[in-house]
Coordinates of C-alpha atoms in Angstrom, one line a residue:
X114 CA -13.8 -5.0 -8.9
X115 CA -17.3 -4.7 -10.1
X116 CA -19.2 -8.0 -9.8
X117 CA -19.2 -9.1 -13.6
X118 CA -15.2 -8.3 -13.8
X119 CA -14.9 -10.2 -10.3
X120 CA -16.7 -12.8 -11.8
X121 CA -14.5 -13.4 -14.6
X122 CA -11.3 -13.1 -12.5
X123 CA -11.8 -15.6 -10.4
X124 CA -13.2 -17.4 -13.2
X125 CA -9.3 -16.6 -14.8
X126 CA -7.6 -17.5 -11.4
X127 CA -9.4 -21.2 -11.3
X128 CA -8.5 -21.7 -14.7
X129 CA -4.8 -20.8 -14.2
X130 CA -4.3 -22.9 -10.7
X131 CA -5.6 -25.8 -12.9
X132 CA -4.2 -25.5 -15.5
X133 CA -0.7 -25.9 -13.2
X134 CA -2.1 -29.2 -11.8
X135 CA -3.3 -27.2 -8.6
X136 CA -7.1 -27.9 -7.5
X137 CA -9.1 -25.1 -7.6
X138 CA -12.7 -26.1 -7.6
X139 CA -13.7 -22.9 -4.8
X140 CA -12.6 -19.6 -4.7
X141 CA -13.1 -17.3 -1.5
X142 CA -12.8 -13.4 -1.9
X143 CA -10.2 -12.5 0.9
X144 CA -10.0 -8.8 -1.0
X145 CA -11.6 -6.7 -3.7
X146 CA -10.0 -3.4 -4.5
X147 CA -8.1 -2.6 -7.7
X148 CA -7.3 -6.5 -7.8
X149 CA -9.2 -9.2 -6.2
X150 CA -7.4 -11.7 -3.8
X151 CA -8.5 -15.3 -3.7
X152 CA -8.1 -18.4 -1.6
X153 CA -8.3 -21.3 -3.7
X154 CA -9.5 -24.6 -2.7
X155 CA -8.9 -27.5 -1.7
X156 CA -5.1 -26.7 -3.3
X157 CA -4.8 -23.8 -0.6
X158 CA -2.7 -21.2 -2.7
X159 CA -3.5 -17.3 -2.3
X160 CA -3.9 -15.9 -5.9
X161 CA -3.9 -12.2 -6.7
X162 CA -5.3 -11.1 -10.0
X163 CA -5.6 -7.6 -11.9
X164 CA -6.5 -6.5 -14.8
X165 CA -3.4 -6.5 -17.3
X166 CA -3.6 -2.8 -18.3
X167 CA -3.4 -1.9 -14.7
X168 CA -0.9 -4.7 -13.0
X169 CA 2.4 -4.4 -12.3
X170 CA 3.4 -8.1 -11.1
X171 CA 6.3 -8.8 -12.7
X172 CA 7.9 -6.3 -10.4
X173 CA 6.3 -7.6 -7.4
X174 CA 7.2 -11.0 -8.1
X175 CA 11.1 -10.8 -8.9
X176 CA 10.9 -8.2 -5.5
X177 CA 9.2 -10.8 -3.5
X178 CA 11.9 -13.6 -4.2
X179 CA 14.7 -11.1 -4.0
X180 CA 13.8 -10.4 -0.5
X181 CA 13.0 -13.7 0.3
X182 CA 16.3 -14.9 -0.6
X183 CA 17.7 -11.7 2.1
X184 CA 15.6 -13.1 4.7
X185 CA 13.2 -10.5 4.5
X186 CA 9.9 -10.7 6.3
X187 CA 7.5 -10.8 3.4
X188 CA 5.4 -13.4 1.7
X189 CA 6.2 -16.5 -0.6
X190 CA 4.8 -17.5 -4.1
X191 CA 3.8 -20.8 -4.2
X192 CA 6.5 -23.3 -4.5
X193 CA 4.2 -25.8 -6.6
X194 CA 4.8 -23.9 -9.3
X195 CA 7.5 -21.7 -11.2
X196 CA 7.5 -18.0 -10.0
X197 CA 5.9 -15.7 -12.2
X198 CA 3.3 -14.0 -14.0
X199 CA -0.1 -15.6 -15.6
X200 CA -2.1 -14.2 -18.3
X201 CA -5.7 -15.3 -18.6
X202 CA -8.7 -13.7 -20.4
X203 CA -7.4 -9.8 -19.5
X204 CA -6.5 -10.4 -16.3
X205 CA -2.6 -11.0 -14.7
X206 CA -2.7 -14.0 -12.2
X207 CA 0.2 -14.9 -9.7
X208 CA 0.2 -17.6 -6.9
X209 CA 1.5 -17.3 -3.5
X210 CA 1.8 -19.0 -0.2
X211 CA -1.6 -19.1 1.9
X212 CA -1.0 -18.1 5.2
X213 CA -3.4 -19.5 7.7
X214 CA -4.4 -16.5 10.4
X215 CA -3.2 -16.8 13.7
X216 CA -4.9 -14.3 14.9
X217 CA -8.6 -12.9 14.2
X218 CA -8.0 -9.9 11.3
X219 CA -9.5 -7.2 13.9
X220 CA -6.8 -8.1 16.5
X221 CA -3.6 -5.4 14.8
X222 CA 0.5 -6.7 15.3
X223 CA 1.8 -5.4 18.7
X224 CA 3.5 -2.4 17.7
X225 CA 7.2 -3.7 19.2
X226 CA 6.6 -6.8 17.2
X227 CA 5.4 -4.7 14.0
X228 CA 8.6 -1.8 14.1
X229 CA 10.6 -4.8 14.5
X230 CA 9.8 -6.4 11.0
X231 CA 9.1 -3.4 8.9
X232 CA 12.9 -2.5 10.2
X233 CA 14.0 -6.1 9.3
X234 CA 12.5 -5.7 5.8
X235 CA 13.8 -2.1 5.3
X236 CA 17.1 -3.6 6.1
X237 CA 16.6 -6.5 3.3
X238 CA 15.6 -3.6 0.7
X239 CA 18.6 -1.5 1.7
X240 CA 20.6 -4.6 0.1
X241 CA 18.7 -4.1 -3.5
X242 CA 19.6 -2.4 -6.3
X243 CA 16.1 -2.1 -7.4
X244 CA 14.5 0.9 -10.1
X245 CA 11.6 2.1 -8.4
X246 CA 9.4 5.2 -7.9
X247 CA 10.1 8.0 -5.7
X248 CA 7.6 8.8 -3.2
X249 CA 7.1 12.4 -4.4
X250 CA 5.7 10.5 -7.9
X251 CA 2.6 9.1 -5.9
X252 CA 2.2 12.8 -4.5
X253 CA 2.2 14.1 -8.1
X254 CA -0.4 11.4 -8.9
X255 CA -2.4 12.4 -6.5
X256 CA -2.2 16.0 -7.4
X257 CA -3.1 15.3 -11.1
X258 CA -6.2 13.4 -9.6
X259 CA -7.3 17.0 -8.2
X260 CA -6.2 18.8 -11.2
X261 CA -9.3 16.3 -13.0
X262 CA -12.5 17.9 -11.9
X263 CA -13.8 14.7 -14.4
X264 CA -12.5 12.1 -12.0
X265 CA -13.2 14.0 -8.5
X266 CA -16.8 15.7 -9.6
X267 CA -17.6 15.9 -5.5
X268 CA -14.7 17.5 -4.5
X269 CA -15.7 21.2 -3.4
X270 CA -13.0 23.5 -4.7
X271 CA -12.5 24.5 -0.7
X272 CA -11.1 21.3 -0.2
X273 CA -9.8 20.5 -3.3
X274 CA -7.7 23.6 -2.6
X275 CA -6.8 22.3 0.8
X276 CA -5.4 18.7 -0.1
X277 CA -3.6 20.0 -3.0
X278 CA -1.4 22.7 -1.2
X279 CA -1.3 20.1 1.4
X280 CA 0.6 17.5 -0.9
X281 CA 2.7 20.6 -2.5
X282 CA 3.9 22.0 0.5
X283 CA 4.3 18.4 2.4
X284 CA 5.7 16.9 -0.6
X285 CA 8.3 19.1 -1.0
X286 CA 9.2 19.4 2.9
X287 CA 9.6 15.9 3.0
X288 CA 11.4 15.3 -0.2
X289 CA 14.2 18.4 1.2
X290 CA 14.4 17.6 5.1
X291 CA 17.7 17.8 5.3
X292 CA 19.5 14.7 6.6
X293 CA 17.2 12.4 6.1
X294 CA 18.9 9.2 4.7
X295 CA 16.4 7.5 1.8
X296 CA 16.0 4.0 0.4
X297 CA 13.4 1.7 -1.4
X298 CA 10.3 1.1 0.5
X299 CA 7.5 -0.4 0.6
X300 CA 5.3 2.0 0.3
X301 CA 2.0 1.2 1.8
X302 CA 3.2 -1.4 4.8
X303 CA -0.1 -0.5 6.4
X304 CA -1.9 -3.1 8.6
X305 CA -4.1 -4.2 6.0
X306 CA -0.6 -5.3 4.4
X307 CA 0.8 -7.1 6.9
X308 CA 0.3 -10.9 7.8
X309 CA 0.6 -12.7 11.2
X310 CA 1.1 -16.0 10.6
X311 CA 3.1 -18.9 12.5
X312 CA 6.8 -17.8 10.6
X313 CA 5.8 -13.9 12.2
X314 CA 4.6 -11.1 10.8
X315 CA 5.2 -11.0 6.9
X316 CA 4.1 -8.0 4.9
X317 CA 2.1 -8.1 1.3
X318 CA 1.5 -6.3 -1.7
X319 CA 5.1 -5.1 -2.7
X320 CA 3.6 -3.5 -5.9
X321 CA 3.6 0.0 -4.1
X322 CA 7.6 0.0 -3.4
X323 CA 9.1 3.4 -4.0
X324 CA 11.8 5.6 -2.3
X325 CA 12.2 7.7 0.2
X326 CA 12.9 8.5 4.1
X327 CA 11.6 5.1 6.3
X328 CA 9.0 8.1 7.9
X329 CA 7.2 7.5 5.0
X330 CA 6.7 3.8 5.8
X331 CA 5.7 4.4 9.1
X332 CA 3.2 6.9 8.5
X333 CA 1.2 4.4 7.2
X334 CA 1.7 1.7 10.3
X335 CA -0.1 3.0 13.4
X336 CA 0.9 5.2 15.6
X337 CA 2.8 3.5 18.4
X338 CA 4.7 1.5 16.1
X339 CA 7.2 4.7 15.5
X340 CA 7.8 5.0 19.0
X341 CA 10.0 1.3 18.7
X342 CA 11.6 1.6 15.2
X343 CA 15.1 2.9 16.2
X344 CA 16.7 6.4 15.1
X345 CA 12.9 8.1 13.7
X346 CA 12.9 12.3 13.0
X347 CA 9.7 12.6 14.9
X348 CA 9.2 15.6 13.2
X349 CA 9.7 14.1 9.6
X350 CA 7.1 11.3 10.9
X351 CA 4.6 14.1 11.6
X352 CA 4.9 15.5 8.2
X353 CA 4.7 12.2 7.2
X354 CA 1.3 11.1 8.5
X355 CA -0.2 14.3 7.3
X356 CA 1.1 13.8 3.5
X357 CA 0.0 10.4 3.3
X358 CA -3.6 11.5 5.0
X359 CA -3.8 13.9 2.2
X360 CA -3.1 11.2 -0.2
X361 CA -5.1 8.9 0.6
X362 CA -7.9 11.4 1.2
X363 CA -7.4 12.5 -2.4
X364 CA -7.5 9.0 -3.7
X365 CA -11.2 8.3 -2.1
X366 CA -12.7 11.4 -3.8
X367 CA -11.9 9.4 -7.4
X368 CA -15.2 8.7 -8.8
X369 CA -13.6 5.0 -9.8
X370 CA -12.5 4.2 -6.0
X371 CA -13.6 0.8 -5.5
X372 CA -13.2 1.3 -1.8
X373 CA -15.8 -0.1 0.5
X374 CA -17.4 3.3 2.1
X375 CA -14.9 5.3 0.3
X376 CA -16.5 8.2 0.4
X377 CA -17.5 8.4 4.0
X378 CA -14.2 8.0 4.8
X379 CA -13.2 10.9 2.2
X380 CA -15.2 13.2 4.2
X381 CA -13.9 11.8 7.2
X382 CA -10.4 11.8 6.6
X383 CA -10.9 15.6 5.7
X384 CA -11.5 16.5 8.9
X385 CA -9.0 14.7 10.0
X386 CA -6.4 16.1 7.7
X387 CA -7.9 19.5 8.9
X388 CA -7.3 18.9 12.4
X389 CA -3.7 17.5 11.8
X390 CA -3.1 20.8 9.8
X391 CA -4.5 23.1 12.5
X392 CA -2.4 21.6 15.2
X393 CA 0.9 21.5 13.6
X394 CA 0.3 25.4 12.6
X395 CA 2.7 26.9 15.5
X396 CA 5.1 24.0 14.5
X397 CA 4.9 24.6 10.6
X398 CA 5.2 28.3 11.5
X399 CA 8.3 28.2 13.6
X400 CA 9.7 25.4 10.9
X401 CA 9.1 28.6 7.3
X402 CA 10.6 30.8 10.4
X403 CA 13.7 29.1 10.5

C-alpha cells in the first residue's frame, strides 16, 4: 500500500482489535502488497486488512473455517473473537491466529514435507461444494491487463505480444488436456503462502481459490515439491509453470504493482519465460503434431 493508505490501515486494524477487547497498542508490517498484514501487540493476533472496493474476505473467511473443520492444513482466525469481516474507515479487517516462526522465513518447507500438505489440503477442498473462479478467469485477467496499453505503458509490444500468445495458447492447453481430473484450489500456495509453525506447515491467503487440475497449484510451489505429490502429468506441470510465469510476468508490468522490485523482476521473469518457451519448442512441436 502506499505509506499514507498503510498509515490509515493499520490505524483501522488497531481500532478494530480494540474495539473487540484485544490490545493492540503496536502494529508490525509482516506484508505490504494489495493488503497489508499486521502483528498486533501485546494481544498477538495476525490482522489482514484491504481496502473494501478490492477485498474479498468474506470468502476467505467462511473457506478458512470450512477447511478447518475438514482438517485441512491452513490457518485459524482468531478464537477471541467471532469469525468474520470488519469494516473500518474504507478498509476490511479480519483477525487470525499468529503463528510464531519456527524457522527463519529464508529457510523454504522441505519439499516431501510441502507435497505432503498441499495434497492434504487439496484433499479437504475436494470435500467442498464451494463457487469459485476457474483458473482460465485469472488468465483472461491477465490478458485484459495487456490489452490496456494505459496500465502496462513499459511493455514493448515484442513482449507484450509474447506473454499474451503465451497465456492464449497455455491457457487453453491446459484448460483441454485431456484427462486431467479438476477441483477447487488454492490458487497461489506459493512459499510466500505457506507457514511453518509448531502444528506443521499451514498455508495462507485463501482469497486466490479457483479451479482447475492440482498442476496448477504446483506450479507455483518449487520445483522439487512435484516430484513427491503422488499421480502429477509431468507434462501438464510443465505447461503449468510456464502459464503461471507468464501471469505473473504480466501482473509486474501493471503500472499499480505494489511489488517490491517489481519491475526488475518483470524483466527478469521475461527471460525466464523466454527460455522456458525456447526449451519446450521440440516438445510443444511434437504435442500441435499429434
Amino acid at each position: 500500500m502506499r505509506a499514507s493508505e498503510g498509515l490509515r490501515a493499520v490505524a483501522a486494524a488497531r481500532s478494530v482489535a480494540s474495539s473487540l477487547g484485544l490490545a493492540a497498542d503496536d502494529a508490525v508490517v509482516l506484508q505490504d502488497s494489495n493488503k497489508l498484514t499486521l502483528r498486533l501487540t501485546p494481544c498477538d493476533v495476525l490482522a489482514r486488512v484491504a481496502p473494501e472496493a478490492e477485498h474479498v474476505a468474506p470468502f476467505e473467511v467462511e473457506l478458512a473455517q470450512r477447511l478447518a473443520a475438514t482438517g485441512s492444513p491452513v490457518a485459524a482466525l482468531d478464537p477471541r473473537v467471532k469469525p468474520g469481516v470488519h469494516e473500518r474507515d474504507g478498509f476490511a479487517v479480519t483477525l487470525w491466529t499468529y503463528y510464531e516462526p519456527v524457522t527463519p522465513d529464508a529457510v523454504a518447507p522441505p519439499p516431501d514435507a510441502y507435497a505432503r500438505a498441499l495434497e492434504r489440503l487439496h484433499h479437504g477442498m475436494r470435500t467442498l461444494d464451494v463457487a469459485a473462479p476457474h483458473f482460465t478467469d485469472r488468465v483472461e485477467e491477465a490478458l485484459r491487463l495487456l490489452a490496456s496499453h494505459d496500465r502496462t505503458p513499459a511493455l514493448s509490444d515484442e513482449d507484450r505480444d509474447l506473454l499474451g500468445d503465451t497465456l492464449r495458447t497455455l491457457g487453453r492447453a491446459v484448460d483441454e488436456r485431456g484427462g486431467a481430473a479438476q477441483q477447487l484450489l488454492h490458487g497461489e500456495p506459493h512459499p510466500g503462502n505457506v507457514l511453518t509453525t509448531r502444528e506443521g506447515l499451514l498455508f495462507i491467503d485463501l482469497e486466490t481459490c479457483c479451479r482447475g487440475p492440482v498442476e496448477f497449484d504446483l506450479a507455483h510451489a518449487p520445483e522439487d515439491v512435484g516430484q513427491h505429490y503422488p499421480g502429477v502429468d509431468p507434462g501438464l506441470l510443465r505447461d503449468c509453470r510456464t502459464l503461471v510465469l507468464a501471469m505473473v510476468t504480466t501482473w509486474r508490468w501493471d503500472r499499480d504493482d505494489q511489488l517490491p522490485d517489481g519491475h526488475r523482476l518483470g524483466v527478469e521473469w521475461l527471460a525466464q519465460l523466454r527460455a522456458a518457451l525456447d526449451a519446450d519448442q521440440p516438445d510443444a512441436a511434437s504435442h500441435r503434431a499429434g
